[in-house]
Coordinates of C-alpha atoms and ligand atoms in Angstrom, one line a residue:
Chain A
M23 CA 0.0 0.0 0.0
L24 CA 1.2 3.5 -0.9
E25 CA 1.7 6.0 1.9
V26 CA 0.0 9.2 1.0
H27 CA 0.5 12.5 2.8
K28 CA 0.1 16.2 2.3
D29 CA 3.0 16.3 -0.3
N30 CA 1.8 13.5 -2.6
F31 CA -2.0 13.3 -2.0
E32 CA -2.8 15.6 -4.9
A33 CA -0.7 13.6 -7.4
E34 CA -1.5 10.1 -6.1
V35 CA -5.2 10.5 -5.4
L36 CA -6.8 13.6 -6.7
Q37 CA -4.9 13.5 -10.1
A38 CA -5.1 9.7 -10.3
E39 CA -7.2 8.0 -13.0
G40 CA -9.5 5.2 -12.0
L41 CA -10.5 3.9 -8.6
V42 CA -8.4 4.7 -5.5
L43 CA -9.0 3.5 -1.9
V44 CA -7.7 5.6 0.9
D45 CA -7.4 4.1 4.4
F46 CA -7.5 7.1 6.8
W47 CA -5.9 5.9 10.1
G48 CA -4.0 7.0 13.1
P49 CA -1.7 5.4 15.6
K50 CA -4.1 5.9 18.5
C51 CA -7.1 4.5 16.7
E52 CA -7.2 0.8 17.8
S53 CA -9.9 -0.2 15.4
C54 CA -7.8 1.3 12.5
L55 CA -4.9 -0.8 13.6
A56 CA -7.1 -3.9 13.9
V57 CA -8.4 -3.6 10.4
M58 CA -5.1 -2.6 8.7
P59 CA -4.0 -6.2 8.1
D60 CA -7.3 -6.9 6.4
V61 CA -6.9 -3.9 4.1
E62 CA -3.4 -5.0 3.3
A63 CA -4.8 -8.5 2.4
L64 CA -7.4 -6.8 0.2
A65 CA -4.6 -4.8 -1.5
E66 CA -2.9 -8.1 -2.3
K67 CA -6.1 -9.5 -3.8
Y68 CA -7.4 -6.4 -5.7
G69 CA -4.2 -4.4 -6.1
D70 CA -4.2 -4.8 -9.9
R71 CA -7.7 -3.4 -10.2
L72 CA -7.6 -0.4 -8.0
K73 CA -5.0 1.6 -6.1
F74 CA -4.6 1.2 -2.4
C75 CA -3.3 4.1 -0.2
K76 CA -3.1 4.7 3.5
L77 CA -3.0 8.1 5.1
N78 CA -1.7 8.6 8.7
T79 CA -3.9 11.5 9.9
Q80 CA -1.4 12.3 12.5
G81 CA 0.7 15.0 10.8
N82 CA -1.8 15.3 8.0
R83 CA -4.8 16.7 10.0
R84 CA -5.6 19.5 7.7
L85 CA -5.4 17.3 4.6
A86 CA -7.8 14.8 6.3
I87 CA -10.2 17.6 7.2
S88 CA -10.1 19.0 3.7
Q89 CA -11.2 15.5 2.6
K90 CA -14.1 15.8 5.2
V91 CA -12.6 13.2 7.5
L92 CA -12.9 14.2 11.2
G93 CA -12.8 10.9 13.0
L94 CA -11.5 7.4 12.5
P95 CA -11.5 4.9 11.0
V96 CA -12.6 6.0 7.5
I97 CA -12.1 4.1 4.2
A98 CA -12.7 6.5 1.3
F99 CA -13.1 5.7 -2.4
Y100 CA -12.1 8.1 -5.2
R101 CA -12.7 7.8 -8.9
N102 CA -10.8 10.0 -11.2
G103 CA -9.9 12.2 -8.2
E104 CA -13.5 12.6 -7.0
K105 CA -14.6 11.1 -3.7
I106 CA -17.5 8.8 -4.5
D107 CA -18.1 6.7 -1.4
E108 CA -16.8 6.0 2.1
L109 CA -17.2 3.7 5.1
A110 CA -16.8 5.1 8.6
K111 CA -16.5 3.8 12.2
D112 CA -18.4 0.5 12.9
D113 CA -19.0 0.0 9.2
V114 CA -15.3 -0.4 8.6
T115 CA -15.0 -4.2 8.5
K116 CA -13.2 -6.5 6.2
E117 CA -16.5 -7.8 4.7
N118 CA -17.9 -4.3 4.1
I119 CA -14.7 -3.0 2.5
E120 CA -14.6 -6.0 0.2
A121 CA -18.3 -5.7 -0.7
K122 CA -17.8 -2.0 -1.5
I123 CA -14.7 -2.7 -3.7
L124 CA -16.7 -5.3 -5.7
E125 CA -19.6 -2.9 -6.0
L126 CA -17.4 -0.1 -7.3
L127 CA -15.5 -2.3 -9.6
A128 CA -18.7 -3.7 -11.2
Chain B
M12 CA -13.6 -28.3 12.3
S13 CA -10.3 -29.7 13.6
D14 CA -10.5 -32.4 16.2
K15 CA -8.9 -30.2 18.8
V16 CA -11.1 -29.7 21.9
Y17 CA -10.1 -26.6 23.9
D18 CA -10.6 -26.6 27.7
I19 CA -11.6 -22.9 27.7
L20 CA -12.9 -20.9 24.8
I21 CA -13.3 -17.2 25.6
V22 CA -15.4 -14.9 23.4
G23 CA -14.1 -11.3 23.6
G24 CA -10.7 -9.9 24.3
G25 CA -11.4 -7.0 26.6
P26 CA -10.1 -6.9 30.2
G27 CA -12.6 -9.6 31.3
G28 CA -11.7 -12.1 28.6
L29 CA -8.0 -11.4 28.8
A30 CA -7.9 -11.9 32.6
A31 CA -9.8 -15.2 32.1
A32 CA -7.2 -16.2 29.4
I33 CA -4.3 -15.4 31.9
Y34 CA -5.8 -17.5 34.6
G35 CA -6.8 -20.3 32.2
A36 CA -3.5 -20.5 30.4
R37 CA -1.5 -20.3 33.6
A38 CA -3.5 -23.3 35.0
R39 CA -2.1 -25.2 31.9
L40 CA -5.5 -25.4 30.3
N41 CA -5.8 -25.2 26.6
T42 CA -7.1 -21.7 26.2
L43 CA -8.4 -20.0 23.1
L44 CA -9.6 -16.4 23.0
I45 CA -11.6 -15.1 20.0
E46 CA -11.7 -11.3 19.5
K47 CA -13.3 -9.6 16.5
G48 CA -11.2 -6.4 16.7
K49 CA -8.1 -5.6 18.5
T50 CA -7.7 -6.9 22.1
G51 CA -8.4 -4.4 24.8
G52 CA -12.1 -3.7 24.3
Q53 CA -13.6 -0.5 25.6
A54 CA -10.6 -0.1 28.0
A55 CA -8.4 0.5 24.9
T56 CA -10.6 3.4 23.9
T57 CA -9.7 5.7 26.9
E58 CA -6.4 7.4 27.5
D59 CA -7.1 8.3 31.1
M60 CA -7.0 5.1 33.1
E61 CA -6.4 6.2 36.7
N62 CA -8.2 3.7 38.8
Y63 CA -6.7 0.3 38.0
P64 CA -5.1 -0.6 41.3
G65 CA -1.3 -0.3 41.2
F66 CA -1.3 1.8 38.0
A67 CA -1.3 5.4 38.9
R68 CA -1.9 8.5 36.7
G69 CA 0.0 8.3 33.5
T70 CA -1.2 4.8 32.7
T71 CA -3.3 4.7 29.5
G72 CA -6.1 2.3 28.5
P73 CA -4.3 1.0 25.4
G74 CA -1.1 0.6 27.4
L75 CA -2.7 -1.4 30.1
M76 CA -4.5 -3.5 27.6
K77 CA -1.3 -4.2 25.7
A78 CA 0.1 -5.5 28.9
F79 CA -2.9 -7.7 29.6
T80 CA -2.6 -9.2 26.1
E81 CA 1.1 -9.9 26.4
H82 CA 0.6 -11.4 29.8
A83 CA -2.1 -13.8 28.4
E84 CA 0.1 -14.7 25.5
S85 CA 3.2 -15.3 27.7
F86 CA 1.3 -18.1 29.5
G87 CA 0.4 -19.7 26.2
A88 CA -3.1 -18.5 25.5
E89 CA -4.0 -18.6 21.8
I90 CA -5.6 -15.5 20.4
V91 CA -7.6 -15.6 17.2
R92 CA -9.0 -12.6 15.3
D93 CA -12.5 -13.5 14.2
E94 CA -16.1 -12.7 15.2
V95 CA -18.2 -15.3 16.9
V96 CA -21.6 -15.4 15.2
K97 CA -23.3 -18.5 16.7
I98 CA -22.8 -20.8 19.6
D99 CA -24.2 -24.3 20.1
M100 CA -24.4 -24.1 23.9
E101 CA -25.1 -27.8 24.6
E102 CA -22.3 -29.1 22.3
K103 CA -20.1 -26.1 23.1
V104 CA -19.3 -25.5 19.4
V105 CA -18.5 -22.0 18.4
H106 CA -19.1 -20.7 14.8
T107 CA -17.3 -17.6 13.5
K108 CA -17.9 -15.2 10.7
S109 CA -15.0 -16.6 8.7
G110 CA -16.6 -20.0 8.7
A111 CA -14.4 -21.6 11.3
T112 CA -15.7 -23.8 14.1
Y113 CA -14.1 -24.5 17.5
K114 CA -15.1 -27.0 20.1
S115 CA -14.4 -26.5 23.8
K116 CA -15.3 -28.1 27.1
T117 CA -16.2 -24.7 28.6
I118 CA -17.1 -21.3 27.2
I119 CA -16.5 -17.9 28.8
L120 CA -18.5 -15.1 27.3
A121 CA -16.8 -11.7 27.6
P122 CA -18.4 -9.7 24.7
G123 CA -18.6 -6.4 26.7
A124 CA -20.6 -3.5 25.6
V125 CA -20.7 -0.8 23.0
P126 CA -21.7 2.9 23.2
R127 CA -25.4 3.6 23.1
T128 CA -26.3 5.7 20.1
L129 CA -29.0 8.4 20.2
N130 CA -30.5 7.8 16.9
I131 CA -31.1 11.5 16.2
P132 CA -31.1 13.0 12.8
G133 CA -27.5 13.6 11.5
E134 CA -25.9 11.2 14.0
F135 CA -25.4 8.3 11.7
A136 CA -24.5 10.2 8.5
L137 CA -21.9 12.4 10.3
R138 CA -19.9 9.6 12.0
G139 CA -16.3 10.0 11.1
K140 CA -17.2 13.6 10.2
G141 CA -17.3 15.0 13.7
V142 CA -19.6 12.6 15.5
S143 CA -17.6 10.3 17.7
Y144 CA -17.9 7.8 20.6
C145 CA -14.2 7.6 21.2
A146 CA -12.1 10.6 22.3
T147 CA -8.9 8.6 22.2
C148 CA -9.4 7.9 18.6
D149 CA -10.5 11.3 17.4
A150 CA -9.4 14.0 19.9
D151 CA -6.4 15.2 17.9
F152 CA -8.5 16.2 14.9
F153 CA -10.1 18.9 17.1
E154 CA -7.1 21.0 17.9
E155 CA -8.2 24.7 17.9
L156 CA -11.8 23.5 17.2
D157 CA -14.9 23.5 19.4
V158 CA -16.7 20.3 20.5
V159 CA -19.7 19.3 22.5
V160 CA -19.9 16.3 24.8
L161 CA -23.3 14.7 25.6
G162 CA -23.6 12.9 28.9
N163 CA -22.6 13.3 32.5
G164 CA -21.4 10.0 33.8
D165 CA -17.8 9.0 34.5
A166 CA -17.0 8.3 30.9
A167 CA -18.5 11.6 29.6
I168 CA -16.8 13.8 32.2
E169 CA -13.4 12.0 32.0
E170 CA -13.3 12.1 28.2
A171 CA -14.4 15.8 28.2
G172 CA -11.4 16.5 30.4
Y173 CA -9.2 14.6 27.9
L174 CA -10.7 16.6 25.0
T175 CA -9.7 19.9 26.6
K176 CA -6.1 19.0 25.9
F177 CA -6.8 19.4 22.2
A178 CA -10.0 21.3 21.6
N179 CA -10.4 25.1 21.9
S180 CA -13.6 24.6 24.0
V181 CA -15.6 21.7 25.3
T182 CA -19.3 22.2 26.0
I183 CA -20.9 19.5 28.1
I184 CA -24.6 19.0 27.7
V185 CA -26.2 17.7 30.8
I186 CA -29.8 16.5 31.2
H187 CA -29.9 17.3 35.0
D188 CA -30.4 20.6 36.9
E189 CA -27.5 22.9 37.1
G190 CA -24.6 21.5 39.1
I191 CA -25.8 17.9 39.1
L192 CA -23.7 15.2 37.5
D193 CA -23.7 11.4 37.7
A194 CA -19.9 11.2 37.5
A195 CA -17.7 10.5 40.6
P196 CA -17.1 13.5 42.8
M197 CA -13.4 13.7 42.0
L198 CA -14.1 13.9 38.2
Q199 CA -16.8 16.5 38.9
E200 CA -14.4 18.7 40.9
R201 CA -11.8 18.6 38.2
A202 CA -14.3 19.3 35.4
F203 CA -15.8 22.3 37.3
K204 CA -12.3 23.8 37.7
N205 CA -11.4 23.3 34.0
P206 CA -11.5 26.7 32.3
K207 CA -12.0 25.1 28.9
I208 CA -15.2 23.4 29.9
K209 CA -18.6 25.1 29.5
W210 CA -21.9 23.7 30.6
V211 CA -25.5 23.5 29.2
W212 CA -28.0 22.2 31.8
N213 CA -31.4 20.5 31.6
S214 CA -30.7 19.7 28.0
T215 CA -30.1 17.0 25.4
L216 CA -29.4 16.9 21.7
A217 CA -32.2 16.9 19.1
E218 CA -30.2 17.0 15.9
I219 CA -26.7 17.2 14.5
K220 CA -26.3 19.3 11.3
G221 CA -23.6 19.6 8.7
D222 CA -22.9 19.2 5.1
G223 CA -20.0 16.8 4.9
L224 CA -18.7 17.8 8.3
V225 CA -20.4 18.6 11.6
E226 CA -21.4 22.3 11.6
S227 CA -23.9 22.7 14.5
V228 CA -26.1 20.9 17.0
V229 CA -29.6 21.5 17.9
I230 CA -29.9 21.5 21.7
K231 CA -33.2 20.8 23.3
N232 CA -34.1 22.0 26.8
V233 CA -36.0 19.2 28.4
K234 CA -37.8 21.5 30.8
T235 CA -39.1 24.1 28.3
N236 CA -38.8 22.0 25.1
E237 CA -37.1 25.0 23.6
L238 CA -34.6 24.3 20.7
T239 CA -31.4 26.3 20.2
E240 CA -28.8 25.8 17.5
M241 CA -25.2 26.0 18.5
E242 CA -22.2 25.9 16.2
T243 CA -19.6 23.2 16.8
N244 CA -17.1 21.1 15.0
G245 CA -17.5 17.8 16.9
V246 CA -19.9 15.9 19.0
F247 CA -18.8 13.2 21.4
I248 CA -21.6 11.0 22.7
Y249 CA -21.4 9.2 26.1
V250 CA -24.9 8.2 27.1
G251 CA -24.2 4.7 28.4
T252 CA -23.6 1.4 26.7
V253 CA -25.5 -1.6 25.5
P254 CA -24.3 -5.2 25.9
Q255 CA -23.1 -7.0 22.8
T256 CA -25.2 -10.1 23.4
E257 CA -27.2 -10.2 20.1
F258 CA -25.3 -13.3 19.0
V259 CA -26.4 -15.4 22.0
K260 CA -30.1 -14.5 21.9
D261 CA -32.3 -17.5 21.4
T262 CA -29.7 -20.0 22.5
G263 CA -31.4 -20.7 25.8
L264 CA -28.9 -18.4 27.7
E265 CA -30.7 -16.3 30.3
L266 CA -30.5 -12.6 29.6
D267 CA -32.3 -9.8 31.5
E268 CA -34.7 -7.5 29.7
R269 CA -31.9 -5.2 28.6
G270 CA -29.8 -8.0 27.2
Y271 CA -27.3 -8.4 30.0
I272 CA -26.3 -12.0 30.8
V273 CA -27.5 -13.3 34.2
T274 CA -24.8 -15.1 36.3
N275 CA -24.2 -16.2 39.8
E276 CA -21.2 -15.3 42.0
K277 CA -19.1 -18.0 40.2
M278 CA -19.9 -16.4 36.9
E279 CA -22.0 -19.4 35.9
T280 CA -24.9 -18.8 33.6
N281 CA -28.0 -21.0 33.4
I282 CA -26.2 -23.3 31.0
D283 CA -23.7 -25.8 32.4
G284 CA -20.1 -25.0 31.4
V285 CA -21.0 -21.6 30.1
F286 CA -19.7 -18.6 32.0
A287 CA -20.1 -14.8 31.5
V288 CA -17.8 -12.0 32.7
G289 CA -17.4 -8.3 32.5
D290 CA -19.7 -5.5 31.2
A291 CA -22.0 -7.9 29.4
R292 CA -23.3 -9.4 32.6
V293 CA -25.8 -8.1 35.1
K294 CA -23.6 -6.5 37.8
Y295 CA -23.2 -3.5 40.0
L296 CA -20.0 -1.9 38.8
R297 CA -18.7 -2.0 35.2
Q298 CA -15.0 -1.2 35.3
V299 CA -11.7 -2.7 34.2
V300 CA -10.9 -4.0 37.7
T301 CA -14.2 -5.8 38.1
A302 CA -14.1 -7.2 34.6
A303 CA -10.7 -8.6 35.3
A304 CA -11.9 -10.0 38.6
D305 CA -14.8 -11.7 36.9
G306 CA -12.4 -13.2 34.4
A307 CA -10.3 -14.8 37.1
I308 CA -13.3 -16.2 38.9
A309 CA -14.8 -17.7 35.7
A310 CA -11.5 -19.3 34.6
V311 CA -11.1 -21.0 38.0
A312 CA -14.8 -22.1 38.0
A313 CA -14.3 -23.4 34.5
E314 CA -11.3 -25.4 35.6
K315 CA -13.2 -26.9 38.5
Y316 CA -16.1 -27.7 36.2
I317 CA -13.8 -29.6 33.8
V318 CA -12.3 -31.6 36.6
E319 CA -15.7 -32.5 38.1
E320 CA -17.4 -33.3 34.8
E321 CA -14.5 -35.4 33.6
G322 CA -14.4 -37.2 36.9
F323 CA -18.1 -37.9 36.8
R324 CA -18.0 -39.0 33.2
Q325 CA -15.0 -41.3 33.6
S326 CA -16.0 -42.7 37.0
V327 CA -19.7 -43.0 36.5
L328 CA -21.1 -42.6 33.0
E329 CA -18.3 -44.6 31.2
E330 CA -18.1 -47.3 33.8
D331 CA -18.9 -50.9 32.7
R332 CA -20.2 -52.0 36.1
P333 CA -23.3 -50.6 37.8
V334 CA -22.5 -47.5 39.8
A335 CA -24.3 -46.4 42.9
V336 CA -23.8 -42.6 43.2
V337 CA -24.5 -41.4 46.7
F338 CA -25.4 -37.7 46.8
W339 CA -24.7 -36.6 50.3
S340 CA -23.3 -33.9 52.4
P341 CA -21.3 -34.2 55.6
M342 CA -23.2 -31.2 56.9
V343 CA -26.5 -33.3 57.0
Q344 CA -26.9 -35.5 60.1
K345 CA -29.1 -38.0 58.4
A346 CA -26.7 -38.5 55.6
I347 CA -23.8 -39.2 58.0
E348 CA -26.0 -41.7 59.9
M349 CA -27.0 -43.6 56.8
M350 CA -23.6 -43.7 55.2
P351 CA -22.3 -46.9 57.0
T352 CA -25.4 -48.9 55.9
I353 CA -25.0 -47.8 52.3
E354 CA -21.3 -48.5 52.3
T355 CA -21.5 -52.0 53.8
T356 CA -24.3 -53.0 51.5
I357 CA -22.5 -51.9 48.3
D358 CA -19.2 -53.3 49.5
S359 CA -20.8 -56.7 49.9
Y360 CA -21.0 -56.9 46.1
G361 CA -17.2 -56.6 45.9
E362 CA -16.0 -55.6 42.4
K363 CA -19.4 -56.1 40.8
V364 CA -20.9 -52.7 42.0
K365 CA -19.0 -49.4 42.3
L366 CA -19.8 -46.9 45.0
W367 CA -19.2 -43.2 44.1
K368 CA -19.8 -40.4 46.6
M369 CA -20.8 -36.9 45.5
D370 CA -20.7 -34.1 48.0
T371 CA -23.7 -32.0 47.0
Y372 CA -22.5 -29.1 49.0
R373 CA -19.4 -28.8 46.7
N374 CA -21.0 -29.9 43.5
Q375 CA -24.6 -28.8 43.2
R376 CA -24.6 -28.9 39.4
V377 CA -24.5 -32.7 38.9
A378 CA -27.1 -33.1 41.7
N379 CA -29.4 -30.7 40.0
R380 CA -29.0 -32.5 36.7
Y381 CA -30.3 -35.7 38.2
N382 CA -33.1 -33.8 40.1
V383 CA -31.5 -34.7 43.4
T384 CA -33.3 -32.7 46.2
K385 CA -33.1 -35.0 49.2
N386 CA -30.0 -35.7 51.3
P387 CA -28.9 -38.4 51.0
T388 CA -30.0 -39.8 47.6
I389 CA -28.7 -42.8 45.8
V390 CA -28.9 -42.7 42.0
L391 CA -28.1 -46.0 40.4
F392 CA -26.4 -45.9 37.0
N393 CA -25.9 -48.7 34.5
K394 CA -24.0 -48.0 31.3
G395 CA -24.5 -44.3 31.7
E396 CA -28.2 -44.5 32.3
V397 CA -30.1 -43.9 35.5
V398 CA -31.9 -47.1 36.5
A399 CA -33.2 -46.3 40.0
T400 CA -33.3 -43.5 42.5
L401 CA -33.7 -43.9 46.2
E402 CA -34.2 -41.0 48.6
E403 CA -33.7 -40.6 52.4
D404 CA -35.7 -43.1 54.4
A405 CA -36.4 -45.2 51.3
I406 CA -32.7 -46.1 51.5
T407 CA -32.4 -49.4 53.3
E408 CA -30.2 -52.5 52.8
D409 CA -33.3 -54.2 51.3
S410 CA -34.2 -51.5 48.9
I411 CA -30.6 -51.2 47.7
R412 CA -30.4 -55.0 47.1
Q413 CA -33.7 -54.9 45.3
A414 CA -32.6 -52.1 43.0
L415 CA -29.4 -54.0 42.2
A416 CA -31.0 -57.4 41.8
D417 CA -31.6 -57.3 38.0
L418 CA -28.3 -55.7 37.3
V419 CA -26.0 -58.1 39.2
S420 CA -26.1 -61.8 38.5
Ligands
FAD4 C1 -14.8 6.0 27.3 C2 -14.7 5.0 28.4 C3 -13.9 5.3 29.5 C4 -13.7 4.3 30.5 N1 -12.9 4.6 31.5 C5 -12.6 3.7 32.5 C6 -11.7 3.9 33.5 O1 -11.1 5.0 33.6 N2 -11.5 2.9 34.5 C7 -12.2 1.7 34.4 O2 -11.9 0.9 35.2 N3 -13.1 1.5 33.4 C8 -13.3 2.4 32.5 N4 -14.2 2.1 31.5 C9 -15.0 0.9 31.5 C10 -14.2 -0.3 31.1 O3 -13.6 0.0 29.8 C11 -15.1 -1.5 30.9 O4 -15.7 -1.8 32.1 C12 -14.3 -2.8 30.5 O5 -13.6 -2.5 29.3 C13 -15.2 -4.0 30.3 O6 -14.5 -5.1 30.0 P1 -15.1 -6.3 29.2 O7 -14.0 -7.3 29.0 O8 -16.3 -6.8 29.9 O9 -15.7 -5.8 27.8 P2 -15.1 -4.9 26.7 O10 -14.0 -4.0 27.1 O11 -16.3 -4.2 26.1 O12 -14.5 -5.9 25.6 C14 -15.3 -6.8 24.9 C15 -14.6 -7.3 23.7 O13 -15.3 -8.4 23.1 C16 -15.3 -8.3 21.7 N5 -16.4 -9.0 21.2 C17 -17.7 -8.7 21.4 N6 -18.5 -9.6 20.8 C18 -17.7 -10.4 20.1 C19 -18.0 -11.5 19.2 N7 -19.2 -11.9 18.9 N8 -16.9 -12.2 18.7 C20 -15.6 -11.8 19.0 N9 -15.4 -10.7 19.8 C21 -16.4 -10.1 20.4 C22 -15.3 -6.8 21.4 O14 -14.7 -6.5 20.2 C23 -14.4 -6.3 22.6 O15 -13.1 -6.1 22.2 C24 -14.4 3.1 30.4 C25 -15.2 2.8 29.3 C26 -15.4 3.8 28.3 C27 -16.3 3.4 27.1

């Protein structure tokens, strides 16, 4: 998974073509840490069909807020630089993320 | 399903489940803990953990829970990440979301609780966009911003204090009259002195508004029903918790009307070999220290259960000879008086009949299973089946011989 931050977010996500998943996480968010291995497994599985990025909100707070993220965990989906969908809080589970990926790829 | 049968299977890895795992694994029992998220439970969602004995200020919830987890693993407890979705209580087979099944001799339920939601307009849609139930997770987003906290119990007041380290201002919305909080006095004192905390009394929230991010809340005065809108960037909701016991409904497990699991002092539920600990059970005080204490008790009770059940199974149910099980208690005079007659009568059959004494004071469970109410009672087993029951005065040398007549040639 690609680490995105304030210096490359524009190029890697907002200017990117196709589907991009961004995992907004933080070191103090236990449920983010719990789900991280699942997202990494999904990146292995679907990495050739969409781009997987993770964004540590610590140190990138303004960027997160500019993306209307003000709480964790959030898994956001962008298509051609446009945010099209997201999962937040309790909805962030392996099953839900995979279902959403399949829905957006279809 | 693998053939492995665990001694103790624990559902939930909060402090209750982890303490049970520590005690179980340390007693050299095969201990499996299944946790759907990260271990630590609710205790890992609070930074200020000041009342766990021996760990003074400066200890954090996630730090303490990491220590609990490592402690359990160091004794050999196995921890699996998965969600338990169904339990066959009689067979003690646990089914998980990933499709795995596990069999165990005993089950300790430690599913804890989750924050209660308000179900007001805006709350669901604005989660992750300013609406939060976890200050530890989200507080640092709110540097220089304004937040409101709804609630006035320990969690609300403590987390509000934590939020003041980040936010510009924290407004606590309290349903009670001015000056009245449910939180512990020490937490109240600290909050009233905190210059960053503001108060709104006699009120609750009616709506959370915002387009993409939280922009304001609508506060309702419960005395006047008056609605006022207040600008804010975040809303932290601490209005109690609900037990996570949905997955054990309709399994025969006894729950109270709010969904909490009913147990006795030994953490035993109404189902043999199934125990419950921590916030998910009916109890007076829901804290880390009491969850951990519950876990210790349940693991020891589970260990004793295994020893007793296996002893009974091997010595009585799987025995080839007829077995006369005498349920008695040395505390009951009549039982002491009758014991010599019972013993000499059974002994006269030599190796053909086995005598097995059960102290009902120490093991009520097996007695209950065979509907034993009188002291003493003889239950005669042959090949695992009950063939006769004799109670109190009905127990004589003749009646014992009569009951055994058909079984012993
Ligand atoms: C904000 C806040 C602050 C607090 N502050 C303090 C404090 O300062 N001091 C204190 O002593 N206590 C505090 N508490 C209370 C304390 O956290 C709880 O009493 C304690 O965590 C309860 O432990 P538990 O093991 O019963 O359950 P929980 O901590 O709720 O853990 C239960 C675990 O079970 C898992 N689980 C549930 N269902 C399943 C399933 N079907 N399959 C797999 N896993 C499952 C959950 O994911 C969870 O990890 C606080 C609580 C909150 C919310």
